Amino acid sequence: MSEQINMLPTNQSFLEYIEQAYNAKPGQDTIALKQFTKQHQLVIQGQQLSKIYLIKEGITKCFFYEDNDKEFIVEFLSKGEIIGEIEGIKKNRAMCTVEAITDVEAYSMSVAYFRELLEKDLQFNHLLIDVFAQRIINTATRASFQQLYTVAHSLLKLQQLIGKLDIKLSKDDMAAYLGINIRSLNRALKELGNE
């Protein structure tokens, strides 16, 4: 298996599609461009969604709380990634919370407009199927990576991503992304000589 893991997926094709839809001006109530500051929660676990988002700029973290109130980061999302699509399709409450970790600019679609695109637009459906397929690949790759490599190695890859993006993640966020506790994270940081 390749040692490559996509820790920050992007989707330029989906972004271009949504930008064209936005520029066609279907209406402010169907699609709009919104700004969100760092730490703003675009989606909150357990709440009903009124909007589906597609990130134009910035980075978010998608996470859920376990029954023991521990946070688990499913993934980081960036340019061209869609948020809330599963809930929009299934008409469910939000499975995860999605929070901006940088300032974020995102296209905001009403659920009704999203569902209209699902029913009428083949290109939209192809883009959405591609998103689902890529997320399955990323999840499987990440799970394999975490099984095959040490925590220290996974942490090193995460630190490289953080440095490349010039962002800050708390120890809690790093541990939540790696699926470990703070004690294990501190041990790995010490192993890497970063503590």
XYZ file of C-alpha atoms in Angstrom:
195
model
C 0.000 0.000 0.000
C 1.185 3.501 -0.735
C 2.128 5.574 2.266
C 0.110 8.469 0.846
C -2.996 9.494 2.748
C -5.124 12.468 1.725
C -5.584 14.319 5.001
C -7.133 17.369 3.350
C -9.388 16.478 0.436
C -10.426 19.109 -2.094
C -12.779 18.918 -5.076
C -12.152 21.474 -7.816
C -14.781 19.988 -10.184
C -17.582 20.334 -7.640
C -16.452 23.863 -6.788
C -16.563 24.887 -10.465
C -20.039 23.383 -10.833
C -21.408 25.275 -7.794
C -19.739 28.521 -8.874
C -21.533 28.233 -12.235
C -24.838 27.572 -10.458
C -24.250 30.574 -8.187
C -23.333 32.833 -11.122
C -26.546 31.785 -12.883
C -28.284 33.539 -9.945
C -31.085 31.079 -9.186
C -32.024 33.255 -6.214
C -30.702 34.318 -2.814
C -33.043 31.853 -1.100
C -31.599 28.907 -3.099
C -27.836 29.562 -3.155
C -25.708 32.267 -1.537
C -22.065 32.921 -0.699
C -21.459 33.141 3.062
C -18.503 34.020 5.294
C -17.747 32.146 8.508
C -15.122 33.049 11.087
C -12.771 30.581 12.724
C -14.592 28.347 15.265
C -18.027 28.992 13.747
C -20.049 25.772 13.588
C -21.657 25.463 10.165
C -23.424 22.226 11.143
C -24.192 20.986 14.665
C -24.528 17.296 15.475
C -28.143 16.318 16.192
C -29.718 19.429 14.681
C -31.888 19.563 11.571
C -30.089 21.090 8.593
C -31.600 23.980 6.682
C -28.561 24.444 4.412
C -26.036 22.346 2.500
C -22.594 23.940 2.144
C -19.801 23.731 -0.397
C -16.495 25.240 0.710
C -15.005 27.898 -1.555
C -12.041 28.796 0.694
C -10.802 27.731 4.105
C -10.623 24.580 6.196
C -13.182 22.895 8.445
C -13.080 19.915 10.744
C -15.877 17.361 10.683
C -16.271 15.612 14.034
C -18.740 13.875 16.270
C -19.095 13.429 19.977
C -19.107 9.916 21.358
C -21.445 8.885 24.185
C -18.595 9.620 26.639
C -18.376 13.237 25.324
C -15.081 12.485 23.583
C -14.610 14.195 20.238
C -13.554 12.186 17.179
C -12.483 14.075 14.058
C -13.693 12.209 10.996
C -11.873 14.430 8.514
C -10.762 17.891 7.565
C -12.573 19.446 4.607
C -11.411 22.198 2.285
C -11.992 23.755 -1.125
C -14.790 22.132 -3.132
C -15.915 19.762 -0.382
C -19.631 19.477 0.314
C -21.101 19.490 3.830
C -24.516 18.120 4.804
C -25.185 16.118 1.643
C -26.009 12.858 3.441
C -28.453 14.620 5.737
C -29.927 16.400 2.700
C -30.503 13.086 0.939
C -31.730 11.106 3.951
C -33.627 14.004 5.602
C -31.840 13.140 8.850
C -30.502 15.338 11.596
C -26.795 16.179 11.381
C -24.569 13.189 12.131
C -21.520 15.374 12.819
C -20.544 18.885 13.753
C -18.588 20.843 11.150
C -16.543 23.734 12.504
C -14.334 26.283 10.736
C -10.693 25.979 11.806
C -9.759 28.923 9.572
C -11.971 31.661 8.197
C -14.220 29.953 5.651
C -16.120 31.156 2.609
C -18.803 28.705 1.477
C -21.720 28.450 -0.886
C -24.896 27.860 1.077
C -27.734 25.971 -0.651
C -31.224 25.478 0.660
C -32.084 21.822 1.200
C -34.957 22.237 -1.269
C -32.556 23.488 -3.982
C -30.119 20.651 -3.192
C -32.927 18.095 -3.534
C -34.085 19.730 -6.787
C -30.565 19.329 -8.207
C -30.609 15.672 -7.114
C -33.842 15.073 -9.004
C -33.066 17.030 -12.167
C -29.317 17.371 -12.755
C -27.309 14.357 -13.917
C -23.969 16.221 -13.703
C -24.696 17.123 -10.060
C -25.441 13.461 -9.315
C -22.192 12.340 -10.956
C -20.230 14.845 -8.865
C -21.970 13.672 -5.698
C -21.311 9.991 -6.467
C -17.647 10.884 -6.990
C -17.603 12.580 -3.564
C -19.019 9.462 -1.915
C -16.551 7.171 -3.694
C -13.580 9.379 -2.762
C -14.662 9.543 0.887
C -14.901 5.738 1.041
C -11.395 5.492 -0.444
C -10.043 8.097 2.009
C -11.664 6.389 5.000
C -10.329 2.959 4.020
C -6.861 4.362 3.340
C -6.794 6.215 6.653
C -7.929 3.133 8.574
C -5.258 1.010 6.874
C -2.634 3.683 7.483
C -3.473 3.837 11.189
C -3.261 0.044 11.442
C 0.029 -0.275 9.550
C 1.990 2.635 10.975
C 2.835 3.766 14.476
C 1.049 6.640 16.176
C 4.307 8.601 15.986
C 4.441 8.120 12.212
C 0.803 9.191 11.791
C 1.451 12.191 14.034
C 4.462 13.154 11.927
C 2.283 13.131 8.779
C -0.329 15.253 10.565
C 2.341 17.710 11.721
C 3.643 17.987 8.155
C 0.131 18.828 6.948
C -0.317 21.408 9.727
C 3.010 23.024 8.784
C 2.215 23.007 5.063
C -1.154 24.686 5.653
C 0.261 27.054 8.286
C -2.587 26.323 10.704
C -2.663 25.565 14.398
C -4.356 22.509 15.882
C -4.730 21.954 19.585
C -3.448 18.759 21.179
C -7.089 17.793 21.679
C -7.755 18.132 17.925
C -4.621 16.186 16.994
C -5.572 13.375 19.382
C -9.183 13.407 18.141
C -8.037 13.119 14.519
C -5.622 10.287 15.278
C -8.234 8.486 17.409
C -6.020 8.412 20.511
C -6.052 9.951 23.976
C -3.908 12.908 25.079
C -1.545 10.641 27.008
C -0.771 8.627 23.865
C -0.355 11.856 21.906
C 2.104 13.228 24.472
C 4.046 9.960 24.333
C 4.219 10.186 20.519
C 5.259 13.849 20.673
C 8.030 12.898 23.089
C 9.100 10.073 20.774
C 9.365 12.599 17.936
C 11.209 15.064 20.190
C 8.412 17.642 19.919
C 7.432 18.022 23.527
